[in-house]
Short mmCIF file of C-alpha atoms in Angstrom, two decimals:
data_model
loop_
_atom_site.label_atom_id
_atom_site.label_comp_id
_atom_site.label_asym_id
_atom_site.label_seq_id
_atom_site.Cartn_x
_atom_site.Cartn_y
_atom_site.Cartn_z
CA MET A 696 -0.11 -0.01 0.20
CA ALA A 697 1.04 3.31 -0.59
CA LEU A 698 0.29 7.62 -0.75
CA VAL A 699 0.19 10.41 -1.52
CA LEU A 700 -1.01 13.20 -2.43
CA LEU A 701 -2.36 16.35 -4.78
CA LEU A 702 -3.69 19.90 -5.72
CA PHE A 703 -3.61 20.27 -9.22
CA LEU A 704 -2.95 24.15 -10.74
CA LEU A 705 -6.13 25.14 -12.50
CA ALA A 706 -4.11 27.37 -14.55
CA VAL A 707 -3.02 26.79 -17.70
CA SER A 708 0.24 28.86 -17.18
CA VAL A 709 3.07 29.38 -14.97
CA SER A 710 1.29 31.07 -11.83
CA ALA A 711 1.10 32.48 -8.56
CA ASP A 712 -2.56 32.05 -8.69
CA GLU A 713 -2.45 28.49 -6.41
CA ASP A 714 -1.34 28.41 -2.73
CA ALA A 715 1.39 25.87 -2.95
CA PHE A 716 0.26 22.61 -0.45
CA ILE A 717 2.34 20.07 0.80
CA GLY A 718 1.44 16.09 1.12
CA VAL A 719 2.75 13.09 1.52
CA ASN A 720 3.58 9.68 -0.63
CA ILE A 721 2.92 6.33 1.02
CA GLY A 722 4.91 3.71 0.09
CA THR A 723 4.02 0.08 1.27
CA ASP A 724 7.16 -1.78 2.23
CA VAL A 725 6.68 -1.76 6.05
CA SER A 726 6.65 -4.83 7.35
CA ASP A 727 3.47 -4.19 9.87
CA MET A 728 1.50 -1.63 7.86
CA PRO A 729 -1.39 0.33 9.23
CA SER A 730 -4.82 -0.69 8.41
CA PRO A 731 -6.16 1.43 6.31
CA THR A 732 -8.88 3.04 8.27
CA GLN A 733 -5.52 4.12 10.82
CA VAL A 734 -4.09 5.53 7.76
CA VAL A 735 -5.97 8.16 7.65
CA ALA A 736 -6.44 9.07 11.07
CA LEU A 737 -2.84 10.24 11.01
CA LEU A 738 -3.80 11.95 7.71
CA LYS A 739 -6.66 13.49 9.19
CA ALA A 740 -4.63 14.25 12.72
CA GLN A 741 -1.37 16.23 10.90
CA ASN A 742 -4.38 18.25 8.63
CA ILE A 743 -2.51 16.80 5.35
CA HIS A 744 -5.15 17.32 2.51
CA HIS A 745 -3.27 15.84 -0.14
CA VAL A 746 -1.87 12.47 -0.68
CA ARG A 747 0.02 11.09 -3.58
CA LEU A 748 -0.20 6.74 -3.71
CA TYR A 749 2.16 4.59 -5.68
CA ASP A 750 -0.85 2.68 -7.24
CA THR A 751 -4.20 1.81 -7.11
CA ASP A 752 -4.94 0.01 -3.58
CA ARG A 753 -8.69 -0.66 -3.43
CA ALA A 754 -8.93 -1.26 0.78
CA ILE A 755 -7.36 2.66 1.55
CA LEU A 756 -8.90 4.87 -1.80
CA LEU A 757 -12.21 3.70 0.37
CA ALA A 758 -10.32 4.86 3.46
CA LEU A 759 -9.95 7.88 1.95
CA ALA A 760 -13.99 8.05 0.65
CA ASN A 761 -15.95 10.88 2.06
CA THR A 762 -12.64 12.87 3.97
CA GLY A 763 -12.19 15.63 0.75
CA ILE A 764 -8.46 14.48 1.28
CA SER A 765 -6.46 14.84 -2.63
CA VAL A 766 -5.67 11.98 -4.18
CA THR A 767 -2.48 10.71 -6.51
CA VAL A 768 -3.01 7.43 -8.03
CA SER A 769 -0.28 5.92 -9.97
CA VAL A 770 0.12 3.09 -12.92
CA PRO A 771 2.53 0.70 -11.70
CA ASN A 772 5.79 0.48 -13.98
CA ASP A 773 4.17 -2.83 -14.74
CA GLN A 774 1.25 -2.58 -16.30
CA LEU A 775 2.66 0.59 -18.50
CA LEU A 776 3.52 -1.76 -21.54
CA GLY A 777 0.04 -2.99 -21.28
CA ILE A 778 -1.59 0.35 -21.39
CA GLY A 779 0.98 1.84 -23.74
CA GLN A 780 -0.18 -0.32 -26.64
CA SER A 781 -4.17 -0.08 -25.88
CA ASN A 782 -6.85 2.06 -25.44
CA ALA A 783 -8.82 -0.87 -24.68
CA THR A 784 -6.77 -1.65 -21.65
CA ALA A 785 -6.40 1.68 -20.49
CA ALA A 786 -9.80 2.25 -20.17
CA ASN A 787 -10.36 -0.30 -18.12
CA TRP A 788 -7.91 0.04 -15.76
CA ILE A 789 -9.78 3.79 -15.62
CA THR A 790 -13.09 1.78 -14.93
CA ARG A 791 -11.67 -0.65 -12.46
CA ASN A 792 -9.49 1.78 -10.96
CA VAL A 793 -10.90 5.40 -11.13
CA ILE A 794 -14.75 5.64 -11.82
CA ALA A 795 -14.55 3.09 -9.33
CA HIS A 796 -14.16 5.86 -6.59
CA VAL A 797 -15.16 8.66 -7.64
CA PRO A 798 -16.46 10.98 -6.78
CA ALA A 799 -16.39 9.42 -3.33
CA THR A 800 -12.88 9.43 -3.21
CA ASN A 801 -10.84 12.65 -4.48
CA ILE A 802 -8.95 11.50 -7.19
CA THR A 803 -7.17 14.40 -8.29
CA ALA A 804 -4.05 12.96 -10.48
CA ILE A 805 -3.25 10.26 -11.99
CA ALA A 806 0.19 9.20 -12.14
CA VAL A 807 1.30 6.99 -15.30
CA GLY A 808 4.57 5.43 -14.46
CA SER A 809 7.68 6.41 -12.04
CA GLU A 810 10.28 7.86 -13.71
CA VAL A 811 10.50 5.90 -16.79
CA LEU A 812 12.99 7.41 -18.52
CA THR A 813 15.63 6.27 -16.66
CA THR A 814 14.21 3.38 -14.67
CA LEU A 815 12.49 1.65 -17.59
CA PRO A 816 13.71 3.28 -20.99
CA ASN A 817 12.05 0.29 -22.62
CA ALA A 818 8.77 1.56 -21.99
CA ALA A 819 10.07 5.13 -22.96
CA PRO A 820 8.13 4.49 -26.26
CA VAL A 821 5.18 4.17 -25.51
CA LEU A 822 4.97 6.26 -22.13
CA VAL A 823 3.70 9.53 -23.72
CA SER A 824 0.76 6.93 -25.63
CA ALA A 825 0.53 5.32 -22.11
CA LEU A 826 -0.39 9.52 -21.35
CA LYS A 827 -3.23 9.79 -23.93
CA PHE A 828 -5.19 6.73 -23.64
CA ILE A 829 -5.28 6.86 -20.09
CA HIS A 830 -6.32 11.27 -20.55
CA SER A 831 -9.27 9.86 -23.85
CA ALA A 832 -10.83 7.21 -21.11
CA LEU A 833 -10.92 10.21 -18.72
CA VAL A 834 -12.26 12.32 -21.60
CA ALA A 835 -15.12 10.27 -22.62
CA SER A 836 -16.05 9.52 -18.69
CA ASN A 837 -16.27 13.63 -17.94
CA LEU A 838 -13.50 13.70 -15.21
CA ASP A 839 -10.49 15.33 -17.46
CA ARG A 840 -11.71 18.46 -15.66
CA GLN A 841 -11.24 16.95 -12.35
CA ILE A 842 -8.22 14.26 -12.84
CA LYS A 843 -4.64 15.82 -14.02
CA VAL A 844 -2.33 13.19 -16.13
CA SER A 845 0.78 13.30 -15.67
CA THR A 846 4.49 10.79 -14.91
CA THR A 847 6.76 11.28 -13.06
CA HIS A 848 11.06 11.85 -14.02
CA SER A 849 13.60 12.07 -11.96
CA SER A 850 15.96 15.34 -11.78
CA SER A 851 18.70 13.38 -13.35
CA ILE A 852 17.40 14.05 -16.78
CA ILE A 853 18.37 17.50 -16.51
CA LEU A 854 22.08 17.75 -17.52
CA ASP A 855 24.42 20.77 -16.01
CA SER A 856 22.04 21.59 -13.30
CA PHE A 857 23.84 24.20 -12.74
CA PRO A 858 23.66 27.48 -13.45
CA PRO A 859 19.60 26.53 -13.86
CA SER A 860 20.18 29.27 -17.14
CA GLN A 861 21.83 26.47 -18.99
CA ALA A 862 20.43 23.49 -18.31
CA PHE A 863 18.27 21.19 -20.69
CA PHE A 864 16.76 17.70 -20.75
CA ASN A 865 18.92 14.82 -21.52
CA ARG A 866 19.03 15.50 -25.63
CA SER A 867 18.90 11.66 -25.87
CA TRP A 868 15.07 11.78 -24.91
CA ASP A 869 13.91 14.69 -27.11
CA PRO A 870 11.43 12.03 -29.00
CA VAL A 871 9.54 11.56 -25.65
CA MET A 872 9.60 14.79 -23.39
CA VAL A 873 8.77 16.80 -26.34
CA PRO A 874 5.02 15.42 -26.87
CA LEU A 875 4.93 14.76 -23.19
CA LEU A 876 5.12 18.75 -22.95
CA LYS A 877 2.72 18.89 -25.34
CA PHE A 878 0.61 16.82 -24.34
CA LEU A 879 0.47 18.76 -20.31
CA GLN A 880 0.32 21.60 -21.89
CA SER A 881 -2.29 21.08 -23.86
CA SER A 882 -4.25 19.25 -20.63
CA GLY A 883 -3.35 21.74 -18.52
CA SER A 884 -1.20 19.36 -16.23
CA TYR A 885 2.40 19.51 -14.86
CA LEU A 886 5.83 18.15 -14.97
CA MET A 887 5.55 15.97 -12.07
CA LEU A 888 9.82 16.14 -10.83
CA ASN A 889 11.20 14.12 -7.83
CA VAL A 890 14.27 16.50 -6.16
CA TYR A 891 16.69 15.11 -3.62
CA PRO A 892 18.95 17.24 -2.47
CA TYR A 893 20.24 14.67 -0.85
CA TYR A 894 21.57 12.93 -3.40
CA ASP A 895 22.74 16.13 -5.02
CA TYR A 896 24.48 16.25 -2.06
CA ILE A 897 26.30 13.12 -1.76
CA GLN A 898 27.05 13.25 -5.02
CA SER A 899 28.50 16.43 -5.26
CA ASN A 900 32.15 14.91 -3.49
CA ASP A 901 31.69 17.86 -0.93
CA VAL A 902 31.67 20.54 -3.66
CA ILE A 903 27.46 21.29 -2.68
CA PRO A 904 28.12 22.26 1.08
CA LEU A 905 25.31 20.59 3.50
CA ASP A 906 24.28 24.17 4.96
CA TYR A 907 22.64 25.02 1.18
CA ALA A 908 21.10 21.02 0.87
CA LEU A 909 19.17 21.83 4.04
CA PHE A 910 17.42 25.42 3.85
CA ARG A 911 20.34 26.97 5.92
CA PRO A 912 20.55 30.66 5.76
CA LEU A 913 23.71 31.32 4.34
CA PRO A 914 25.73 34.32 4.10
CA PRO A 915 25.00 36.18 0.95
CA ASN A 916 29.02 35.91 -0.22
CA LYS A 917 27.94 31.93 0.48
CA GLU A 918 25.38 31.90 -2.32
CA ALA A 919 25.42 30.44 -5.67
CA VAL A 920 25.03 32.67 -8.33
CA ASP A 921 23.97 32.72 -11.63
CA HIS A 922 26.06 33.74 -13.69
CA ASN A 923 23.73 34.12 -16.21
CA THR A 924 20.19 35.47 -14.96
CA LEU A 925 22.40 37.06 -11.91
CA LEU A 926 19.49 35.35 -10.03
CA HIS A 927 21.17 33.84 -6.09
CA TYR A 928 20.16 31.13 -4.87
CA THR A 929 20.24 29.48 -1.46
CA ASN A 930 19.58 26.17 -1.40
CA VAL A 931 19.79 22.65 -3.73
CA PHE A 932 16.14 22.43 -4.25
CA ASP A 933 15.05 25.99 -5.74
CA ALA A 934 17.87 25.46 -8.01
CA VAL A 935 17.15 21.95 -10.08
CA VAL A 936 13.45 23.12 -9.57
CA ASP A 937 14.20 26.05 -11.80
CA ALA A 938 16.94 23.96 -14.44
CA ALA A 939 13.93 22.05 -14.74
CA TYR A 940 11.83 25.66 -16.11
CA PHE A 941 14.78 26.25 -18.21
CA ALA A 942 14.91 23.02 -19.16
CA MET A 943 11.37 23.56 -20.92
CA SER A 944 12.03 26.98 -21.81
CA TYR A 945 15.07 25.05 -23.74
CA LEU A 946 12.29 23.32 -25.69
CA ASN A 947 9.92 26.67 -26.43
CA PHE A 948 8.05 25.25 -23.26
CA THR A 949 6.97 27.95 -20.67
CA ASN A 950 3.85 27.61 -18.94
CA VAL A 951 3.81 24.26 -17.95
CA PRO A 952 3.75 24.00 -13.70
CA ILE A 953 6.10 22.06 -11.96
CA VAL A 954 5.21 19.78 -9.17
CA VAL A 955 6.96 17.94 -6.80
CA THR A 956 5.88 13.99 -6.86
CA GLU A 957 9.16 13.07 -4.40
CA SER A 958 11.27 15.22 -1.72
CA GLY A 959 13.17 14.26 1.57
CA TRP A 960 16.15 13.17 3.53
CA PRO A 961 16.69 9.92 4.96
CA SER A 962 16.92 10.02 9.49
CA LYS A 963 19.60 6.65 9.51
CA GLY A 964 22.45 5.85 7.75
CA ASP A 965 25.12 2.77 7.54
CA SER A 966 28.65 4.18 8.76
CA SER A 967 28.88 5.50 4.88
CA GLU A 968 26.18 8.02 4.61
CA ARG A 969 26.89 9.73 7.92
CA ASP A 970 24.86 12.98 6.63
CA ALA A 971 21.86 10.96 6.94
CA THR A 972 20.89 11.98 10.84
CA LEU A 973 17.59 12.10 12.62
CA ASP A 974 18.91 15.98 12.92
CA ASN A 975 19.26 16.95 9.57
CA ALA A 976 16.46 15.05 8.34
CA ASN A 977 14.19 17.05 10.77
CA THR A 978 16.23 20.32 9.51
CA TYR A 979 15.55 19.66 5.71
CA ASN A 980 11.65 19.11 6.55
CA SER A 981 11.09 21.09 8.35
CA ASN A 982 12.57 24.00 5.78
CA LEU A 983 11.41 22.99 2.70
CA ILE A 984 8.29 22.69 4.15
CA ARG A 985 8.48 25.98 5.62
CA HIS A 986 9.05 27.15 1.44
CA VAL A 987 6.53 25.51 0.59
CA LEU A 988 3.80 26.64 2.59
CA ASN A 989 5.62 30.22 2.45
CA ASN A 990 4.52 29.90 -1.28
CA THR A 991 8.11 31.14 -1.27
CA GLY A 992 9.06 29.97 -5.18
CA THR A 993 11.94 30.04 -7.08
CA PRO A 994 13.97 32.56 -7.98
CA LYS A 995 13.19 32.04 -11.14
CA HIS A 996 9.40 32.61 -10.77
CA PRO A 997 9.06 33.75 -7.61
CA GLY A 998 6.21 33.47 -5.49
CA VAL A 999 4.78 30.61 -7.53
CA ALA A 1000 3.58 27.64 -5.94
CA VAL A 1001 5.97 25.06 -5.74
CA SER A 1002 3.66 22.19 -4.26
CA THR A 1003 5.94 18.98 -3.01
CA TYR A 1004 4.82 15.37 -1.72
CA ILE A 1005 7.22 14.84 1.11
CA TYR A 1006 8.99 10.95 0.88
CA GLU A 1007 7.59 9.72 2.61
CA LEU A 1008 4.96 9.22 5.59
CA TYR A 1009 5.89 6.26 6.94
CA ASN A 1010 9.86 4.40 7.80
CA GLU A 1011 9.84 1.68 4.96
CA ASP A 1012 11.74 -1.26 6.60
CA LEU A 1013 11.08 -3.74 3.83
CA ARG A 1014 12.98 -1.99 1.25
CA SER A 1015 16.29 -3.31 0.16
CA GLY A 1016 19.80 -1.36 0.03
CA PRO A 1017 21.22 1.23 2.37
CA VAL A 1018 19.98 1.47 5.64
CA SER A 1019 19.24 5.00 3.90
CA GLU A 1020 16.61 3.24 1.86
CA LYS A 1021 14.53 2.72 5.50
CA ASN A 1022 13.96 6.07 6.78
CA TRP A 1023 12.71 8.52 4.95
CA GLY A 1024 9.53 8.34 6.88
CA LEU A 1025 7.98 10.47 8.99
CA PHE A 1026 7.23 8.26 11.17
CA ASN A 1027 7.53 4.87 12.00
CA ALA A 1028 4.54 1.78 11.07
CA ASN A 1029 3.00 2.22 14.67
CA GLY A 1030 2.49 6.45 14.03
CA VAL A 1031 5.40 7.33 16.49
CA PRO A 1032 6.90 10.39 14.79
CA VAL A 1033 10.36 9.03 14.12
CA TYR A 1034 11.12 12.92 14.78
CA ILE A 1035 9.15 15.97 16.06
CA LEU A 1036 9.43 18.53 13.40
CA HIS A 1037 10.84 22.59 13.84
CA LEU A 1038 7.33 23.99 12.81
CA THR A 1039 5.94 26.80 15.37
CA GLY A 1040 4.43 29.60 13.29
CA ALA A 1041 4.40 27.27 9.87
CA GLY A 1042 0.68 25.78 10.17
CA THR A 1043 -0.56 23.32 11.43
CA VAL A 1044 -0.46 21.05 8.05
CA LEU A 1045 1.98 17.96 9.34
CA ALA A 1046 2.63 19.13 13.20
CA ASN A 1047 3.58 15.87 14.16
CA ASP A 1048 3.94 16.03 17.72
CA THR A 1049 1.44 13.76 18.76
CA THR A 1050 2.30 13.38 21.79
CA ASN A 1051 -1.36 15.43 23.41
CA GLN A 1052 -3.80 13.25 20.94
CA THR A 1053 -3.08 9.54 21.02
CA PHE A 1054 -3.12 6.61 22.29
CA CYS A 1055 -2.28 3.09 22.46
CA VAL A 1056 -5.05 0.25 21.31
CA ALA A 1057 -4.89 -3.47 21.08
CA LYS A 1058 -5.34 -4.82 17.70
CA ASN A 1059 -8.27 -6.15 17.09
CA ASN A 1060 -7.31 -9.22 14.44
CA ALA A 1061 -4.80 -9.95 16.94
CA ASP A 1062 -3.85 -13.03 18.44
CA PRO A 1063 -5.85 -13.30 21.87
CA LYS A 1064 -3.34 -15.40 23.66
CA MET A 1065 -0.61 -12.81 22.55
CA LEU A 1066 -2.75 -10.08 23.70
CA GLN A 1067 -3.59 -11.86 27.45
CA ALA A 1068 -0.19 -12.30 27.33
CA GLY A 1069 0.55 -8.21 26.94
CA LEU A 1070 -2.08 -7.79 29.38
CA ASP A 1071 -0.86 -9.06 31.99
CA TRP A 1072 1.94 -8.03 31.30
CA ALA A 1073 0.66 -4.73 31.53
CA CYS A 1074 -0.53 -5.28 35.39
CA GLY A 1075 2.24 -6.95 36.40
CA PRO A 1076 6.36 -5.80 35.59
CA GLY A 1077 4.40 -2.85 33.61
CA LYS A 1078 2.93 -1.33 36.94
CA VAL A 1079 -0.29 -0.41 35.21
CA ASP A 1080 -3.03 0.32 38.16
CA CYS A 1081 -5.42 -2.26 36.29
CA SER A 1082 -8.79 -1.82 38.98
CA PRO A 1083 -11.48 -0.44 36.59
CA LEU A 1084 -10.61 -3.88 35.18
CA LEU A 1085 -12.66 -5.19 37.74
CA GLN A 1086 -15.80 -6.29 37.94
CA GLY A 1087 -18.20 -3.25 39.44
CA GLN A 1088 -15.30 -1.33 38.00
CA PRO A 1089 -15.64 2.26 34.95
CA CYS A 1090 -13.88 -0.56 33.00
CA TYR A 1091 -15.16 -3.78 33.49
CA ASP A 1092 -17.88 -4.22 30.11
CA PRO A 1093 -16.99 -4.98 27.15
CA ASP A 1094 -15.66 -8.09 28.92
CA ASN A 1095 -13.42 -9.12 26.66
CA VAL A 1096 -9.73 -9.23 26.04
CA VAL A 1097 -9.03 -7.10 23.27
CA ALA A 1098 -11.41 -4.00 25.63
CA HIS A 1099 -9.11 -4.88 28.57
CA ALA A 1100 -5.73 -5.43 27.00
CA THR A 1101 -6.26 -1.71 25.10
CA TYR A 1102 -6.66 0.10 28.83
CA ALA A 1103 -3.83 -1.70 30.15
CA PHE A 1104 -1.63 -0.77 27.12
CA ASN A 1105 -2.75 2.66 26.74
CA ALA A 1106 -2.15 3.36 30.48
CA TYR A 1107 1.56 2.09 29.90
CA PHE A 1108 2.19 4.61 27.52
CA GLN A 1109 0.32 7.61 28.73
CA GLN A 1110 1.92 6.06 32.28
CA MET A 1111 5.73 5.54 29.47
CA ALA A 1112 4.91 9.43 28.69
CA LYS A 1113 4.45 7.50 25.12
CA SER A 1114 7.95 7.63 24.57
CA PRO A 1115 8.80 4.94 21.52
CA GLY A 1116 8.24 1.43 21.77
CA THR A 1117 6.19 1.56 24.92
CA CYS A 1118 3.00 0.69 22.55
CA ASP A 1119 3.93 -2.28 20.83
CA PHE A 1120 3.36 -5.78 23.13
CA LYS A 1121 4.80 -8.32 20.60
CA GLY A 1122 2.99 -6.38 17.68
CA VAL A 1123 -0.64 -6.45 19.34
CA ALA A 1124 -0.68 -2.52 19.93
CA ILE A 1125 -0.90 0.04 17.60
CA ILE A 1126 -0.83 3.87 18.44
CA THR A 1127 -4.17 5.47 17.16
CA THR A 1128 -5.73 9.37 17.37
CA THR A 1129 -9.13 7.99 17.98
CA ASN A 1130 -9.86 8.35 21.95
CA PRO A 1131 -10.86 5.10 23.15
CA SER A 1132 -12.75 6.02 26.34
CA HIS A 1133 -16.08 5.32 26.60
CA GLY A 1134 -19.26 5.63 29.04
CA SER A 1135 -17.74 6.15 32.65
CA CYS A 1136 -14.86 4.27 31.59
CA ILE A 1137 -11.90 7.24 30.68
CA PHE A 1138 -8.37 5.99 29.94
CA PRO A 1139 -5.45 7.74 30.60
CA GLY A 1140 -4.46 10.30 28.26
CA SER A 1141 -8.19 11.98 28.23
CA SER A 1142 -8.95 14.72 28.50
CA GLY A 1143 -10.47 14.27 32.26
CA GLY A 1144 -8.39 11.35 32.70
CA LYS A 1145 -5.16 11.14 34.44
CA ASN A 1146 -2.34 12.53 32.62
CA GLY A 1147 1.09 9.55 32.30
CA THR A 1148 4.33 10.26 34.46
CA ARG A 1149 7.67 9.06 33.46
CA VAL A 1150 7.59 5.87 35.46
CA ASN A 1151 11.26 4.83 34.12
CA GLU A 1152 13.40 6.26 31.02
CA THR A 1153 13.58 2.89 29.59
CA SER A 1154 10.67 1.32 27.88
CA LEU A 1155 9.43 -2.26 29.51
CA ALA A 1156 6.99 -2.80 27.77
CA PRO A 1157 7.65 -6.22 25.43
CA SER A 1158 8.81 -5.33 22.28
CA SER A 1159 9.20 -7.63 19.18
CA ASN A 1160 12.68 -9.00 20.47
CA THR A 1161 11.06 -9.98 23.87
CA THR A 1162 10.88 -13.75 24.17
CA SER A 1163 8.76 -14.03 26.95
CA SER A 1164 6.40 -11.84 28.37
CA GLY A 1165 7.21 -12.48 31.79
CA CYS A 1166 3.36 -12.05 33.39
CA LEU A 1167 3.38 -11.68 37.66
CA SER A 1168 -1.13 -11.59 36.80
CA GLU A 1169 -3.66 -13.40 34.81
CA TYR A 1170 -6.22 -11.83 33.60
CA TYR A 1171 -9.13 -14.54 32.16
CA TYR A 1172 -11.42 -14.02 29.62
CA GLY A 1173 -14.83 -17.03 28.97
CA GLY A 1174 -18.30 -17.43 28.98
CA GLY A 1175 -18.55 -13.18 29.48
CA SER A 1176 -17.23 -14.29 32.87
CA PHE A 1177 -14.05 -12.03 34.15
CA ARG A 1178 -11.40 -13.28 36.22
CA SER A 1179 -8.54 -12.26 38.51
CA SER A 1180 -6.17 -13.08 40.59
CA VAL A 1181 -5.83 -11.61 44.07
CA ILE A 1182 -5.87 -7.68 43.36
CA LEU A 1183 -4.01 -7.74 46.94
CA GLY A 1184 -1.53 -9.99 45.47
CA LEU A 1185 -1.28 -8.16 42.83
CA LEU A 1186 -0.17 -4.52 44.26
CA ALA A 1187 2.19 -6.34 46.40
CA LEU A 1188 4.20 -8.16 43.80
CA ILE A 1189 3.70 -4.63 41.94
CA ALA A 1190 5.54 -2.46 45.06
CA VAL A 1191 8.41 -5.21 45.42
CA PHE A 1192 9.47 -3.71 41.89
CA LEU A 1193 9.26 -0.25 43.19
#
C-alpha cells in the first residue's frame, strides 16, 4: 500500500494564482503496515489534505472516501506497456481504479509510471501514448477537468543543472519529452519532478555545502549565483526546480507548472552515510515545509507555488539497499513520529508532535493469547493500575480481552509519557488518534483522565524482540465472565518492583 497527495494547478500557464500545498507519499514496504483506516486517521490528525499513492490499492481508496483528501493514484511501471499499447486496456484501468471510487474518493491526478525514462527505458516509446490513452478514458467519462494526467521524472534527466539557466534535458529523450510537454500543456497538467537534494549533496564530493542542501541560512557571499541571470540561489531545491523550468524553456515550453512529487531526507544511514541523521532529516523537511507553504517560489518564478509531496509518511523497513533506503519516513509504522518537525509558526499541517492526541490500543485482529500475555504484563511488571478493569468498575465492560488489553496498553503508554517503543507489546498494539474512552470509562491521556508520568527512562513494554512476557498476573476471559488473581497480591508484587 502506499500513499501521496495532490492539489492540481488550474492555470495553463505558470502563475502565482494557487497556494502551494504539502503532501505525502505512502510506501508499501512496511513490515507491519497500519490498516487503511489507521493511515487515514493519521492523515487527518496531521491535517494532510493531499496524498500520493504508488498504486490504486482498493482498501486505502475506500478509506479515503468522503474525507476530502486529494489523492494522486499511480499506474505502476509493470502495467505501463499494456496501457501504452491499448486504448481499451487504459479504459479498463480507469473503470476499475478511478470510476469505481469517484466522486466519494477525491482523485485529482494520475501518475502514469514512475521515473520511466531512467528506470524503465524500454517503455519510453509508449509513455506518451499511455498518458494519452488514460486521458482519453477520462474525457469519455467526463473526468478530465477534475483529474490531471502526468508522469514522474527523476531530476537526473536534467543535464548541467547549474547554473540553472544552462540546464537542458538529456537530448536522447527529446523524442519523448517534446510530445510529453505538448500533452501536459494542452491538457493543463504539470511536470511531475522528484527532487532529492540529499543525493545531489552526497554525489557532489563535498562541492555542495551541507547547509545549501538543508535550506539553512547562508551569508550572501556563500549563495550560488547564476552568472547568466544574476539570480541568487540559497538552496539546492530551488536550483533543481529552476533548472527544470529552464530545460523546458530550452524546448520552447514556458507555461507548464512543476509539482515536486518526491522530496525528503533520510533520518538514518550506515557508516558510509554520515549525513543521513535525525537532525538533518528534521532540518531539511522542516525547512522544506516552511519554504513551500510560504509560497516563496523560486528565483526564476518568485511567488509561484511549488507544491511538494514529502517522501514519505512511514519508514519502509522492508526496502532493500543501504540503511538510508529504509528511513525516509516521518513516522514509524506504529504512528510514532521518527522526529518532531520544527514547525513553530508554520501552520498546522504536519505538526507531527502527536503526543497530546494519541492513544495505544490493541489490534482487533491480534492473537488473543498474545493480547492476554500483554495484558498480564502491563498489569504486572508494567506497574499499570488495572483496578478499573475489575467487575463493577467503570472499564469492566465490554468484558473481552481486546477491550481490557486496550485499557492496560494505553495506561502503560501514557504512564511512560508515550516514549517510542512503549506501544508495541510484541506487535499486538498500535497508536491511534481516536480516543478509546467510552461511557464512564475514561482512558488515561483523555481530557479529564489521569496524566501519565514517566516511571522509567527505559521502555519496559514487551517488544518484538522480547522472548517472554514475564507475566505476574493473569486475566482470563470466557463465557462473558471476568476472573482475576487477587488484586492485593498483584499490588504486593508490584510493590516489590517499585
